[in-house]
Tab-separated table of C-alpha atoms in Angstrom:
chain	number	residue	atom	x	y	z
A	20	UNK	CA	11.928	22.624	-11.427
A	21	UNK	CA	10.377	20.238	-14.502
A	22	UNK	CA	8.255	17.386	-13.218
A	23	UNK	CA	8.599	13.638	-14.374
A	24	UNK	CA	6.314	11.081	-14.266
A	25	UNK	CA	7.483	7.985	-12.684
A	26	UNK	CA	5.199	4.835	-14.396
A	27	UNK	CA	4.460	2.216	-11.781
A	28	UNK	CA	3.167	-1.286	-11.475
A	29	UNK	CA	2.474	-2.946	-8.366
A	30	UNK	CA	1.415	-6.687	-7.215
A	31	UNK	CA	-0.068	-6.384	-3.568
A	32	UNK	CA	-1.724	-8.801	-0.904
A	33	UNK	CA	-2.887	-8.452	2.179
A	34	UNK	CA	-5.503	-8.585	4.945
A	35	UNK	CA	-8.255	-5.448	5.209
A	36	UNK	CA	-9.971	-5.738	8.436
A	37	UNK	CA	-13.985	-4.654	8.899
A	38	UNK	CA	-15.971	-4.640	11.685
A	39	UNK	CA	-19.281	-5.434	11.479
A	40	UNK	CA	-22.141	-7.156	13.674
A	41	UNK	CA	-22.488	-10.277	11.105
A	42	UNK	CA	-20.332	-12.208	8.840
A	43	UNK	CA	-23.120	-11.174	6.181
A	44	UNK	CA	-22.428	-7.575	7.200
A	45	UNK	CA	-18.950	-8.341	6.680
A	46	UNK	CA	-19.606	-9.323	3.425
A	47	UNK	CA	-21.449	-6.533	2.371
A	48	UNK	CA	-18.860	-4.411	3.481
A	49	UNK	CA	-15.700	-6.232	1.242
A	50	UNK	CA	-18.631	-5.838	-1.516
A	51	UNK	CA	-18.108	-2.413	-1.168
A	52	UNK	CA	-14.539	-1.683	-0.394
A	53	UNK	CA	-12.866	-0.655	-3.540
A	54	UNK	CA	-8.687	-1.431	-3.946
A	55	UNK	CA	-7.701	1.635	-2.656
A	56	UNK	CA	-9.933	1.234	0.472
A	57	UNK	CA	-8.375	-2.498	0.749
A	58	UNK	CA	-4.792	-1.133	0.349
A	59	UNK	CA	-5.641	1.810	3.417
A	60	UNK	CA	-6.901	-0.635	5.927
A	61	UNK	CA	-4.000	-3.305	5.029
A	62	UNK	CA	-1.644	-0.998	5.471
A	63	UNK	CA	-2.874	0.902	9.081
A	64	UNK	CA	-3.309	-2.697	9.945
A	65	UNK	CA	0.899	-3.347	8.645
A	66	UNK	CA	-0.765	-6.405	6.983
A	67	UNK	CA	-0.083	-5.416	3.080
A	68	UNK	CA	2.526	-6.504	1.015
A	69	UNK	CA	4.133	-5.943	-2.286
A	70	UNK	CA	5.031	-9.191	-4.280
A	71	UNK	CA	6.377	-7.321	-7.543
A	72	UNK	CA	7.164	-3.814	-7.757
A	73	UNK	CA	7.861	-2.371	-10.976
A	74	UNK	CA	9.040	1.466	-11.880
A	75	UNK	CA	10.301	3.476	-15.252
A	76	UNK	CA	11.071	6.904	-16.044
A	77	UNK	CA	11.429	8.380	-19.446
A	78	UNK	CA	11.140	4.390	-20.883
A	79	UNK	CA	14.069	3.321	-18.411
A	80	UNK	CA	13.613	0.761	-16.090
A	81	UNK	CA	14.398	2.248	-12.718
A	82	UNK	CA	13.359	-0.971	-10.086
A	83	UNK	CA	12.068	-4.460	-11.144
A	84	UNK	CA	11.992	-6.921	-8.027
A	85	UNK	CA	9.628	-9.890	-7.228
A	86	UNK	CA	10.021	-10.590	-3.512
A	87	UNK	CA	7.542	-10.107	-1.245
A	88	UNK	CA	8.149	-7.034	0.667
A	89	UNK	CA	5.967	-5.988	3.914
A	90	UNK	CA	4.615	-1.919	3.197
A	91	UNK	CA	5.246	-0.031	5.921
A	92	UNK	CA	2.196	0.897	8.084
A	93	UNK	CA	1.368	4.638	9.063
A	94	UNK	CA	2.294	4.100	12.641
A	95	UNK	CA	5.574	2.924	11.143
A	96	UNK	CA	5.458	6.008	8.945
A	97	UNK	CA	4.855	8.084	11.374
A	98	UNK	CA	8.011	7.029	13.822
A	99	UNK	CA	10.478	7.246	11.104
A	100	UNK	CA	9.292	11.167	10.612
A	101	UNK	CA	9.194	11.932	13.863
A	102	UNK	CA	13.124	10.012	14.239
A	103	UNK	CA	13.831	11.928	10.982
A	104	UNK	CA	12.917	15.624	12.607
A	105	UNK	CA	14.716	14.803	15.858
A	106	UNK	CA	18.126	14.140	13.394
């Protein structure tokens, strides 16, 4: 089966969460959380969001939309497998 590659550009925000003793610890944490460390903790936390989502295949634009859109969290993830095996 031939593989595609699907070109994507995404717009996010949300809210990463850290604990730490300190708001100066917390600091020096979100100093060192990189975007795909922010976009993990967001999203376990079901506080990230998409604001544009772009996607093309082959030079074809497959989905342009600019509305904010919550991302699913993994808890949310994980109910709609566990729904989807019991189908």
């Amino acid at each position: 089966m031939p593989k595609y590659k699907v070109h994507y550009e995404l717009e996010m925000h949300g809210d990463a969460f850290v604990r730490a003793s300190s708001l100066e610890e917390a600091k020096e944490w979100a100093k060192r959380l990189d975007a795909r460390d922010l976009v993990e903790r967001a999203v376990s936390e079901g506080e990230a969001y998409t604001d544009t989502v772009y996607k093309e295949i082959d030079g074809e634009v497959i989905e342009n939309q600019k509305t904010m859109q919550k991302v699913l969290s993994r808890s949310d993830v994980k109910c709609l497998e566990l729904t989807q095996k019991r189908i």
